[in-house]
XYZ file of N, CA and C in Angstrom:
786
model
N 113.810 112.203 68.022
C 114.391 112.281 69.364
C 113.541 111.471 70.344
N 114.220 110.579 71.106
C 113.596 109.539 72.468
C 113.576 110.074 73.517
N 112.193 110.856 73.818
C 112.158 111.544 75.510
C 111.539 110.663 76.081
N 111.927 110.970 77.596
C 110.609 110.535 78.853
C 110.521 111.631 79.297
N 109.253 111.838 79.909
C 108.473 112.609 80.939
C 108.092 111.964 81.811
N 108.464 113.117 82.928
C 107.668 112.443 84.279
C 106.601 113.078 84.202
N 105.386 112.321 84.333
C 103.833 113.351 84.842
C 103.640 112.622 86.668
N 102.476 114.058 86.564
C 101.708 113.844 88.017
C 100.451 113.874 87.724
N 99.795 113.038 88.376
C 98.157 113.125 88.566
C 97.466 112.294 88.904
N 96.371 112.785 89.677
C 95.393 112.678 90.415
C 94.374 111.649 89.418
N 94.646 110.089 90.499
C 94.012 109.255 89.813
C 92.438 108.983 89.584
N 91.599 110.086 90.448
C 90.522 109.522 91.052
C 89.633 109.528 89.999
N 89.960 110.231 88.717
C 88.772 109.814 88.055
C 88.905 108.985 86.885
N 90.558 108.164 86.763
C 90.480 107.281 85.505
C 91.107 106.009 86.266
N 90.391 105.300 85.052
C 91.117 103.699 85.306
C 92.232 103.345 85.001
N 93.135 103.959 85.994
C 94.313 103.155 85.597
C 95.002 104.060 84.585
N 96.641 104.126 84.042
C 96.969 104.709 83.221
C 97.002 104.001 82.001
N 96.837 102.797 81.616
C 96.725 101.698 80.650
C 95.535 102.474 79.766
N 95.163 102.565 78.742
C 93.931 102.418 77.709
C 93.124 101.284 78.194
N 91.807 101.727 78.156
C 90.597 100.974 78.769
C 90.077 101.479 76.948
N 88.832 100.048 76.914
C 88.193 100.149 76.294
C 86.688 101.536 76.337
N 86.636 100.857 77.063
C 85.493 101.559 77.458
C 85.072 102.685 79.129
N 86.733 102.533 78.897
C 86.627 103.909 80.531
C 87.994 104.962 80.356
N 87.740 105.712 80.944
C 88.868 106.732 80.545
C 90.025 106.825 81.429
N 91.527 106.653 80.476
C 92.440 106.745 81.296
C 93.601 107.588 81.087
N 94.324 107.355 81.918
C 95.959 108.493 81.898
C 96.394 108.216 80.555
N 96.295 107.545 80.156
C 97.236 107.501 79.465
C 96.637 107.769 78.058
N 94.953 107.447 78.073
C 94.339 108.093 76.317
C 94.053 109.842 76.849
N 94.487 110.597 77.510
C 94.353 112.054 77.590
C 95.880 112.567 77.266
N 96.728 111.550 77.945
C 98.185 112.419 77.413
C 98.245 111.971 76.299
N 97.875 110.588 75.306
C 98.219 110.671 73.605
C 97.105 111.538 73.217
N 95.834 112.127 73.711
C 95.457 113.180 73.212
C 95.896 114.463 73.275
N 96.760 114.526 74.269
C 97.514 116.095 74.168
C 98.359 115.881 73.221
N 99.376 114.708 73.523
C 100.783 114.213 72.437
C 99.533 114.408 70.749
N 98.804 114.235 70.488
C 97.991 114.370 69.315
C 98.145 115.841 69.296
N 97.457 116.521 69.583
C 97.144 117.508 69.748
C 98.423 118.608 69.123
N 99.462 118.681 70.190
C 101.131 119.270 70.092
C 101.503 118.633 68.764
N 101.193 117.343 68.580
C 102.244 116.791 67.274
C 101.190 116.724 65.513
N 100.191 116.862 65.925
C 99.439 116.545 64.921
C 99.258 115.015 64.406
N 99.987 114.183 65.303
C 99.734 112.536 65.323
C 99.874 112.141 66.537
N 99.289 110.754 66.548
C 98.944 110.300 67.945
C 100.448 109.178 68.099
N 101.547 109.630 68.925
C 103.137 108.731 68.771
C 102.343 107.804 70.138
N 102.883 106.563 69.387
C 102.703 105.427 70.979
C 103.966 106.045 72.127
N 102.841 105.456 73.185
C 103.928 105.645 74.436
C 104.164 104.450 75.134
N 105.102 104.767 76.146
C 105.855 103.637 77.110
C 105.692 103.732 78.678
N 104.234 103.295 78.849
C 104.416 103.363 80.499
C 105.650 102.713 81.648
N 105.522 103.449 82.542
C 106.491 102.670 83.046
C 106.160 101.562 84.111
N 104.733 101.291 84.241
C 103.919 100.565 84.730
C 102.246 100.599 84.672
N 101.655 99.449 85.114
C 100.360 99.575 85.092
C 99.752 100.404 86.211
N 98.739 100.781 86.599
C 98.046 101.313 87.523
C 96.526 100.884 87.850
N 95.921 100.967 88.659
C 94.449 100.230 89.054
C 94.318 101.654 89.095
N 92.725 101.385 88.976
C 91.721 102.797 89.138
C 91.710 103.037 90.435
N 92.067 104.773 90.078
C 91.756 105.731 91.609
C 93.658 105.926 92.158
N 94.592 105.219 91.621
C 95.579 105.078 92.284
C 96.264 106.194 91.394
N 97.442 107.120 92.094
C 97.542 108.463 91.804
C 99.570 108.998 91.752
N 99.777 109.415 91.146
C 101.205 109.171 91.011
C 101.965 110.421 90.808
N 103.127 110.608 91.759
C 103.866 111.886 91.572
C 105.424 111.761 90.591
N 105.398 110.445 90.348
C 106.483 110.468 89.392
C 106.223 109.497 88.218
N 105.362 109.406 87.919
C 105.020 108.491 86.883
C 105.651 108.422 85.179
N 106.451 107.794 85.086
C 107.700 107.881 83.529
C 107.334 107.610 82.633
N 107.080 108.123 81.118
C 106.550 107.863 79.789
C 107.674 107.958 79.310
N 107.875 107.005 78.276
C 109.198 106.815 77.154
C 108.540 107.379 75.671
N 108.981 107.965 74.485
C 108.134 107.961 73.374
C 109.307 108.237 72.242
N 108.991 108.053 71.423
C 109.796 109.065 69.967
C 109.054 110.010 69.491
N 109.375 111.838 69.618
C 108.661 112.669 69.584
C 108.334 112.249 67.762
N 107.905 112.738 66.819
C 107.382 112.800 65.320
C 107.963 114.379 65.297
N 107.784 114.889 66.117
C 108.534 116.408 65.770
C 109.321 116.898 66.535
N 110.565 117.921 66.868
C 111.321 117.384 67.659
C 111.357 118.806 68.739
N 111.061 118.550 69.772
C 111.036 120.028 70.730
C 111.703 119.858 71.456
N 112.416 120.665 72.044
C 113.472 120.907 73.257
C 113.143 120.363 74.359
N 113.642 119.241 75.095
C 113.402 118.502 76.662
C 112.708 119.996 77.186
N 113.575 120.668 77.314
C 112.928 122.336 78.317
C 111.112 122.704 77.837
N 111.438 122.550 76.906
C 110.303 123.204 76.478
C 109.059 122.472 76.601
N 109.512 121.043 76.216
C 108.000 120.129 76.401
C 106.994 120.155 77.262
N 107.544 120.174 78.763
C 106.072 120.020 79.843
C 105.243 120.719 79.278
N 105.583 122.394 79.653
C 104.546 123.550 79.087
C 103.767 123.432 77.752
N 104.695 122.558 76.448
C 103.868 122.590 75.731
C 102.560 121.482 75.561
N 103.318 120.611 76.170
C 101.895 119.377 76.582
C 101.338 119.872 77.400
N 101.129 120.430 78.536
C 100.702 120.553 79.676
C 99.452 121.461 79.175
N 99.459 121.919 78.070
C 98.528 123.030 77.267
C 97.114 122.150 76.666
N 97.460 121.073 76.586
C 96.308 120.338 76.395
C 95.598 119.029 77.140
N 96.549 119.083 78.084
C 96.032 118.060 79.268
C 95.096 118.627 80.243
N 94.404 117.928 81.052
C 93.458 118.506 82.203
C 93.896 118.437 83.404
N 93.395 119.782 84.138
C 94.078 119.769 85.346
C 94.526 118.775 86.322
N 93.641 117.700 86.235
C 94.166 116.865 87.026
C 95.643 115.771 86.351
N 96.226 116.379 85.501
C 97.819 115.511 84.757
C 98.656 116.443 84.543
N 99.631 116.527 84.686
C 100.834 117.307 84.435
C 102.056 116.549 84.490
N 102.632 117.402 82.871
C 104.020 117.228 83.162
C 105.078 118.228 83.955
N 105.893 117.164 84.513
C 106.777 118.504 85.239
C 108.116 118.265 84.699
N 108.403 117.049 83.894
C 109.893 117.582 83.269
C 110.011 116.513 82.199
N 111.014 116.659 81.765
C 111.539 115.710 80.360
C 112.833 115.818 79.764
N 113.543 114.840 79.513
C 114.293 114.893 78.783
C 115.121 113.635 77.641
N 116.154 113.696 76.917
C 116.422 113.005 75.722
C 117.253 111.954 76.611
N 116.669 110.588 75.973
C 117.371 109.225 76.170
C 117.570 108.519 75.219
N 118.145 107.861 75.027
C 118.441 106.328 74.158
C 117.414 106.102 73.833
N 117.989 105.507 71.983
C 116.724 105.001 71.580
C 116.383 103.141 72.158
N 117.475 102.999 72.588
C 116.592 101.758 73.360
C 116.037 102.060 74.594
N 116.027 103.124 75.405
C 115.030 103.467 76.585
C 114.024 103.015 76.595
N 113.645 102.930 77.847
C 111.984 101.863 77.609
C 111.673 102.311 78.703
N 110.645 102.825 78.672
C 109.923 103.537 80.641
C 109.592 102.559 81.851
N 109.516 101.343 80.972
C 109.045 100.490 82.364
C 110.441 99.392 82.543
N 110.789 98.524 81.324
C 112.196 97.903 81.260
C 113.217 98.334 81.549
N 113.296 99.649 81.577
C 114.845 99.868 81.606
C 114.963 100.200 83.521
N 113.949 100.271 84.101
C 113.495 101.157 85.383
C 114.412 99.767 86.566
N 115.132 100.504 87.348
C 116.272 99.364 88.174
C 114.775 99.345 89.520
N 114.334 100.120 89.911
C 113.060 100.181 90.891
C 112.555 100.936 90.643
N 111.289 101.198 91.467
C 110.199 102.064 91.853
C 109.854 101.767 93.320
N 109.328 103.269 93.521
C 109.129 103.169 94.857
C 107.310 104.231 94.971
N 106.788 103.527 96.227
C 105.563 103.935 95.914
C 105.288 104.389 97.556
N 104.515 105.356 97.648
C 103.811 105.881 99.120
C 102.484 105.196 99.284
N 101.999 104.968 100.301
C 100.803 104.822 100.764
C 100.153 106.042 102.139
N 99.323 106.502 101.756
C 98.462 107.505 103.052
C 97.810 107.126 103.547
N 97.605 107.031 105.045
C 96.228 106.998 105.546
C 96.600 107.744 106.642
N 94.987 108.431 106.461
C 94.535 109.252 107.778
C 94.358 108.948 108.797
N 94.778 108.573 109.797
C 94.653 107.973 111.038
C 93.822 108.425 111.956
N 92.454 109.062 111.377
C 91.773 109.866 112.454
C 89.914 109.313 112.306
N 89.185 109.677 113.296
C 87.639 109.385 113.288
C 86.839 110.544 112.474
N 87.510 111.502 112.173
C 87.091 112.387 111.589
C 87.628 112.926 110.113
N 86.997 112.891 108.970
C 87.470 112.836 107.513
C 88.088 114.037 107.536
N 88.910 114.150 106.820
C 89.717 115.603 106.522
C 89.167 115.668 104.575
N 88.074 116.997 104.543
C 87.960 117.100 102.908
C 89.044 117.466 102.333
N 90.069 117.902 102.942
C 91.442 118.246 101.597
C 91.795 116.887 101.141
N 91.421 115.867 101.848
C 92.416 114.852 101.950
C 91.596 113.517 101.170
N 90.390 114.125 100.528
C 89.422 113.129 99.847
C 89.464 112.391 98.947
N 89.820 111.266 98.965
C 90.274 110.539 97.375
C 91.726 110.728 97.265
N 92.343 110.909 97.840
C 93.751 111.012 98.156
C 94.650 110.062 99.877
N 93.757 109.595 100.253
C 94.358 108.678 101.494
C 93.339 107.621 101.818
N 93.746 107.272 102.590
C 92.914 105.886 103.392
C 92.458 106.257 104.228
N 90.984 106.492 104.939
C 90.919 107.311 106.241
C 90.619 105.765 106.966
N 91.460 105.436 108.123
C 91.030 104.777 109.266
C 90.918 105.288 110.494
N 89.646 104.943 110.811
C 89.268 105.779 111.954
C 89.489 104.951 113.520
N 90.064 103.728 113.284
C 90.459 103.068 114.683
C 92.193 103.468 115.130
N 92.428 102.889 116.212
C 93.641 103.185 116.586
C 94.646 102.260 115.745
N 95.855 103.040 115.970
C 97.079 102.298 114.786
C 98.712 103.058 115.472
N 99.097 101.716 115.787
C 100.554 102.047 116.600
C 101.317 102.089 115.263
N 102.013 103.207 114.778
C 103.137 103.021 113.810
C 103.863 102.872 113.666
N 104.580 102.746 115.289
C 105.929 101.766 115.361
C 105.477 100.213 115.491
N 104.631 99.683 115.830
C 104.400 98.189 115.067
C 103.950 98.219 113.528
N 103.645 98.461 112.863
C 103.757 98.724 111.509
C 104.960 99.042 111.265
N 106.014 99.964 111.867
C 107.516 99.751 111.202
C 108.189 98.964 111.295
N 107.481 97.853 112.364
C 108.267 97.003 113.099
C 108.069 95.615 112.043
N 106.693 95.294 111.936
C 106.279 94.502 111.043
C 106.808 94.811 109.085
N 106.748 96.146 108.969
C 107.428 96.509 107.851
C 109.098 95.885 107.497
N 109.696 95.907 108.606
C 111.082 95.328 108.265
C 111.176 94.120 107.752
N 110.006 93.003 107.940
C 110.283 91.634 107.691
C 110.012 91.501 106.384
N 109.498 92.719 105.338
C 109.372 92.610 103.892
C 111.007 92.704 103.149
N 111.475 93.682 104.214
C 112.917 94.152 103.168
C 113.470 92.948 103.036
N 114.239 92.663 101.557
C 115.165 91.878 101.452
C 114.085 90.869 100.080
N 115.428 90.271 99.289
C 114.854 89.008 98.561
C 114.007 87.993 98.951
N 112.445 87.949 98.793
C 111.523 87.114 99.136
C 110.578 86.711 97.958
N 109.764 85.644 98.097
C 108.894 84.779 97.446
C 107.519 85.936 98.007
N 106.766 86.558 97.294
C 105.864 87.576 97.785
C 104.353 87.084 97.407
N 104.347 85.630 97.190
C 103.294 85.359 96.363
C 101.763 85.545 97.625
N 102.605 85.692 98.735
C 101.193 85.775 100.040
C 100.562 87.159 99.971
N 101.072 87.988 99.311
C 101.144 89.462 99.021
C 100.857 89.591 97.388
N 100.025 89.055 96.914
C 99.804 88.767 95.327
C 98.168 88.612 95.245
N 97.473 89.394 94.689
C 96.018 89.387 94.802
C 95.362 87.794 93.912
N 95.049 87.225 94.522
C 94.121 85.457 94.416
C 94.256 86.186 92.596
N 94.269 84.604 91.931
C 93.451 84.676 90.384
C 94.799 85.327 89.735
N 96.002 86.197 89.998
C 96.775 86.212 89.064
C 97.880 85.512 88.967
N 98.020 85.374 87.179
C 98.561 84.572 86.552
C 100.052 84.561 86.499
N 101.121 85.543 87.342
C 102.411 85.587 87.155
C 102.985 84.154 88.291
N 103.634 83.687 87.199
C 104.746 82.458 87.648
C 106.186 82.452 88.666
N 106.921 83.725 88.458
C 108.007 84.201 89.108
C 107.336 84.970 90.386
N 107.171 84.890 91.134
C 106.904 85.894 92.686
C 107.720 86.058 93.463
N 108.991 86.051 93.129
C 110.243 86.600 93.704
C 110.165 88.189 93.472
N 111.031 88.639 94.500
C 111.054 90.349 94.170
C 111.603 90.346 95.553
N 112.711 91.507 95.472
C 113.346 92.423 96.188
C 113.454 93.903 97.015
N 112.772 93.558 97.892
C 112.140 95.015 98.668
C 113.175 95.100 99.159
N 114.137 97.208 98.575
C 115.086 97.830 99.479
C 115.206 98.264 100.561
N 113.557 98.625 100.508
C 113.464 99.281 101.536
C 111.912 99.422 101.943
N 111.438 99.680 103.292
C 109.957 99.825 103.805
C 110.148 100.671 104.705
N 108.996 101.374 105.318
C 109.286 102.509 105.887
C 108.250 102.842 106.723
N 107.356 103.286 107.860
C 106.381 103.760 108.377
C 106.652 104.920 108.784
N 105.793 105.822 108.569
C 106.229 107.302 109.562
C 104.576 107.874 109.605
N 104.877 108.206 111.036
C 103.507 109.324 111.167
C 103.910 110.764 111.423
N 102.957 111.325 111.610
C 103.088 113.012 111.445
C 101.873 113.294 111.732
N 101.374 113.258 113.092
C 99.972 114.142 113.142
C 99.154 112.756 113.381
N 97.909 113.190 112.645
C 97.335 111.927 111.885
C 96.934 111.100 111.012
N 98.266 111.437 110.163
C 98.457 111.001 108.869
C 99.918 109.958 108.902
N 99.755 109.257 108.478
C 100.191 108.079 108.547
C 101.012 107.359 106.925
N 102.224 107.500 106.899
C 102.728 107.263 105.527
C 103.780 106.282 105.305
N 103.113 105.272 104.640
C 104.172 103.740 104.304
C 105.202 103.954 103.169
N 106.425 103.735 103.060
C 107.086 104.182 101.429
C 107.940 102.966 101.303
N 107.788 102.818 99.833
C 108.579 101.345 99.818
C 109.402 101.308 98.733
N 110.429 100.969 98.819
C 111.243 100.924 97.041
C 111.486 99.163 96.991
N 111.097 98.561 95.566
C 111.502 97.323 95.139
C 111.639 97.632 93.768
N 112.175 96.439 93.302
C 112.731 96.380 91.696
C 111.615 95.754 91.172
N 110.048 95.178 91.186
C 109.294 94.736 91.032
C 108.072 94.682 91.738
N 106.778 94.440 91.404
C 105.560 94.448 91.980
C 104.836 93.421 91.702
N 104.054 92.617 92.591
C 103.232 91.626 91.789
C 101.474 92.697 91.956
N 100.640 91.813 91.558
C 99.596 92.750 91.467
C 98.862 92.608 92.815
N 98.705 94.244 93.222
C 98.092 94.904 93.960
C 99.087 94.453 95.797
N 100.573 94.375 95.519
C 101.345 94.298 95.752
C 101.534 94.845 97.161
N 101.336 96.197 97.318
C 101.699 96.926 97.802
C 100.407 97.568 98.801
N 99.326 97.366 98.391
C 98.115 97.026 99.221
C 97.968 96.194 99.896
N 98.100 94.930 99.866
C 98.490 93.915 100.516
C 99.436 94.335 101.519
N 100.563 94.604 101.154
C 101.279 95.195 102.249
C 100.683 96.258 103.301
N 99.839 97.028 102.908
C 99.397 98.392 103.833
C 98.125 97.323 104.509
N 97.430 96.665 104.066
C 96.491 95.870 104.553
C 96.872 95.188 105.369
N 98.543 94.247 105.731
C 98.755 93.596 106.528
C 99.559 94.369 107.964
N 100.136 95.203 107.053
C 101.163 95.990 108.664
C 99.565 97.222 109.497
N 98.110 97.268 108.539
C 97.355 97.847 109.627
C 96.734 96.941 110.931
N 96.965 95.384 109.800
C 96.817 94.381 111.539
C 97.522 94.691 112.471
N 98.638 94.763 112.014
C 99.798 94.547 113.094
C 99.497 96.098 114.050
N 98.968 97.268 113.243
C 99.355 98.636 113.721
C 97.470 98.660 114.702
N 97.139 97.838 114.247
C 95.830 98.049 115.163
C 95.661 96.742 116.451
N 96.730 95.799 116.284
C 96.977 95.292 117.509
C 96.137 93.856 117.135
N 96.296 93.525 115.738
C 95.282 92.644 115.362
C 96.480 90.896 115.704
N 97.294 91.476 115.014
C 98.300 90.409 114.868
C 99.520 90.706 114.784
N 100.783 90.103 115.796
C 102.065 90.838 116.164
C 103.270 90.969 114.633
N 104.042 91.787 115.020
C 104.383 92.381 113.825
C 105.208 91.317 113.095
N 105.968 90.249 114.072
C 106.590 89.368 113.871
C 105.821 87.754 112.609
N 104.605 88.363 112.859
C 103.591 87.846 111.720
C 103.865 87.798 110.625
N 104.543 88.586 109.841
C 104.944 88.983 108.965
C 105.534 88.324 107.920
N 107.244 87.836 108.908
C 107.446 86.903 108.463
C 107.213 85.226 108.406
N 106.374 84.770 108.846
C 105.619 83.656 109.029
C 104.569 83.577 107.812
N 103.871 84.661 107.525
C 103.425 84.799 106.223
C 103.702 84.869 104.920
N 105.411 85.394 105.186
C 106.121 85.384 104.037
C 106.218 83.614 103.544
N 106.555 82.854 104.558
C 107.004 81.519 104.417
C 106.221 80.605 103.974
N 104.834 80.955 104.475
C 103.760 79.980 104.236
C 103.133 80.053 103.241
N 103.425 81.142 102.052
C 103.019 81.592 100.941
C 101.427 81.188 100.797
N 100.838 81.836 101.652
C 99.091 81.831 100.644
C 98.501 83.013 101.388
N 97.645 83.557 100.141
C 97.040 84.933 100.333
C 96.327 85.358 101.314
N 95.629 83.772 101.882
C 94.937 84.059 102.652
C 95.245 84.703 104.482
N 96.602 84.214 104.403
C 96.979 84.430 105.845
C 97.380 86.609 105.891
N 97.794 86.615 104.316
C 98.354 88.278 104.791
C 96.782 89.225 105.062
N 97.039 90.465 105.036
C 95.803 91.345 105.220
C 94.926 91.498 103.859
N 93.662 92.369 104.199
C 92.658 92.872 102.945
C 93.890 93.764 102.128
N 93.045 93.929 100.989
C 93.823 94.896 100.053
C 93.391 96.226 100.547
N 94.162 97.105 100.902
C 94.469 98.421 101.032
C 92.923 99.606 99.977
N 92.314 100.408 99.752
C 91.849 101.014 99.173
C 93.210 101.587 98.382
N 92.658 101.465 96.731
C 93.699 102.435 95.687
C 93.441 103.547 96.117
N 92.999 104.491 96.827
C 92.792 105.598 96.849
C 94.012 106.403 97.470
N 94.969 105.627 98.751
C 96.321 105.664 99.679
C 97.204 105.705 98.367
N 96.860 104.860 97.494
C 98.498 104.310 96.744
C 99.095 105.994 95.581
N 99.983 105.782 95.716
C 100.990 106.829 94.916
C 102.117 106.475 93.808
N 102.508 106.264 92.825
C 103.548 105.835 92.543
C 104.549 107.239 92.500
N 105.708 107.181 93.592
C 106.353 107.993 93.702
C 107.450 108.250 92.999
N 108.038 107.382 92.705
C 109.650 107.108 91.835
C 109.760 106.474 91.154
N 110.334 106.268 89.909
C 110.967 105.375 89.221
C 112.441 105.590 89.393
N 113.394 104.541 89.474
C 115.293 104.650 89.484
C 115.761 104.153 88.404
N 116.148 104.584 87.573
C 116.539 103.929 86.592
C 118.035 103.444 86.330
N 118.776 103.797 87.733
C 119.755 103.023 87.623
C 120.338 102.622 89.076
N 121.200 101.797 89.196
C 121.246 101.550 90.437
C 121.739 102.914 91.780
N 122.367 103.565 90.993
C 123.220 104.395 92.118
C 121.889 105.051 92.357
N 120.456 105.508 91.747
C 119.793 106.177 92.137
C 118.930 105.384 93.562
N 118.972 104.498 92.982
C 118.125 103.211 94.251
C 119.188 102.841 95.278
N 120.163 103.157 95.229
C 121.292 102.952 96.637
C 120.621 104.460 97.054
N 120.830 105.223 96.625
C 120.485 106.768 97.084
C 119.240 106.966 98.020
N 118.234 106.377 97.157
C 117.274 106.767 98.154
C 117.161 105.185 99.080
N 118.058 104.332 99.003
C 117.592 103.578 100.466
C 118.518 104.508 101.303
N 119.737 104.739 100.794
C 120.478 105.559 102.051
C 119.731 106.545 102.849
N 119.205 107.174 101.885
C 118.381 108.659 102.442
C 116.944 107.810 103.828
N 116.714 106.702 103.265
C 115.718 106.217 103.960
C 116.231 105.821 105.530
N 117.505 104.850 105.318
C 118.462 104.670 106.794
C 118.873 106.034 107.279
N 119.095 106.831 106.916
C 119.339 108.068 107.405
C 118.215 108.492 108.853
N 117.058 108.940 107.202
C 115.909 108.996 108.183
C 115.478 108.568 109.565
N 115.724 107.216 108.787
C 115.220 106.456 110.256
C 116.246 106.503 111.832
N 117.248 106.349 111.347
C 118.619 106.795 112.386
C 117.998 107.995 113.262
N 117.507 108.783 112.220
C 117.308 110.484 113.047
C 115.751 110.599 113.861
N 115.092 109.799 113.936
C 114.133 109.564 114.584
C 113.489 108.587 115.651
């Protein structure tokens, strides 16, 4: 039988969910639980890469169980040998051509930051604390000039090797609450460190560095150097995967909604 699971967890103490040689990650603790439950170690199917420290509430594994347990039943029984900081919270049976990261129509990811001079410990290794001022309606403002089919290569960390830098942002988003401060973005693709770049450039704009209309001028001129620093992994989340389109119309709707009502 071909399940996925969604897990959650708290990235701060592995590299990345990929297998590292020599550092520990998401993804060699869940084939040690999947060991563990099955009595063999079944390959899995991320549904993307991750950088160290970066932390995910919907993160999708594809696999072929070796023994066959009930979608219902699985979290609890993996969840029995994972460490507190990973959990599964659900699962169920797909196609055997399912693939956790190929078959995925988008993903959508959060970014946090604390918007305050003073650290909040709940909030440690889990956000960005900036302690200067930050308008978040210029950051939403500057956020709009990502949505839509663009060349993102100004938003692509120097030194990597991908050829295509096209990609389709549905949607971008700023909202504050307090002094916490939260970016959410859905695209059908990422280049690397993607999405940091992005939180790095709309905090110019939100700290009055450079107008929001910047944005797109950077899009055009394609080089890295003009967008912002990379973001700390510590903000980033991977929140969603869609695996088909009506789910990614869904949540941009829910997103125009939002924004309408505020």
């Amino acid at each position: 039988m071909h399940v996925c699971i969604t897990l959650r967890f708290a990235g701060t103490r592995y590299h990345g969910f990929q297998v590292q040689k020599n550092a520990l990650s998401v993804c060699e603790v869940l084939q040690n639980a999947l060991e563990s439950l099955y009595g063999v170690r079944p390959p899995v199917k991320g549904c993307s890469r991750t950088d160290s420290g970066v932390h995910a509430l919907g993160y999708c594994v594809s696999y072929t169980q070796p023994k066959p347990i009930p979608p219902r039943k699985l979290p609890l029984a993996v969840n029995r040998f994972l460490p507190d900081d990973v959990r599964v919270t659900e699962a169920h049976r797909v196609p055997e051509d399912f693939h956790a990261r190929y078959s995925a129509k988008s993903k959508e990811y959060i970014y946090r930051i604390h918007n305050s001079a003073v650290a909040d410990p709940f909030q440690n290794g889990l956000c960005w604390r900036f302690p200067g001022p930050l308008d978040a309606g210029r950051m939403e403002r500057a956020a709009q000039y990502l949505v839509g089919k663009h060349d993102f290569v100004s938003f692509m960390s120097s030194g990597s090797d991908i050829a295509d830098t096209v990609r389709t942002v549905y949607f971008a988003h700023v909202r504050r609450e307090g002094d916490d401060i939260t970016f959410h973005v859905c695209a059908d693709g990422y280049l690397y460190n993607m999405v940091r770049i992005f939180v790095g450039t709309l905090v110019e704009a939100g700290a009055g560095r450079m107008p929001p209309e910047r944005v797109r001028d950077i899009l055009e001129e394609k080089k890295r150097s003009l967008a912002g620093d990379t973001a700390p992994a510590q903000g980033l989340f991977l929140y969603k995967v869609n695996y088909s389109e009506e789910e990614a119309g869904n949540a941009q709707a829910a997103q125009e909604i939002t924004a309408k009502q505020e």
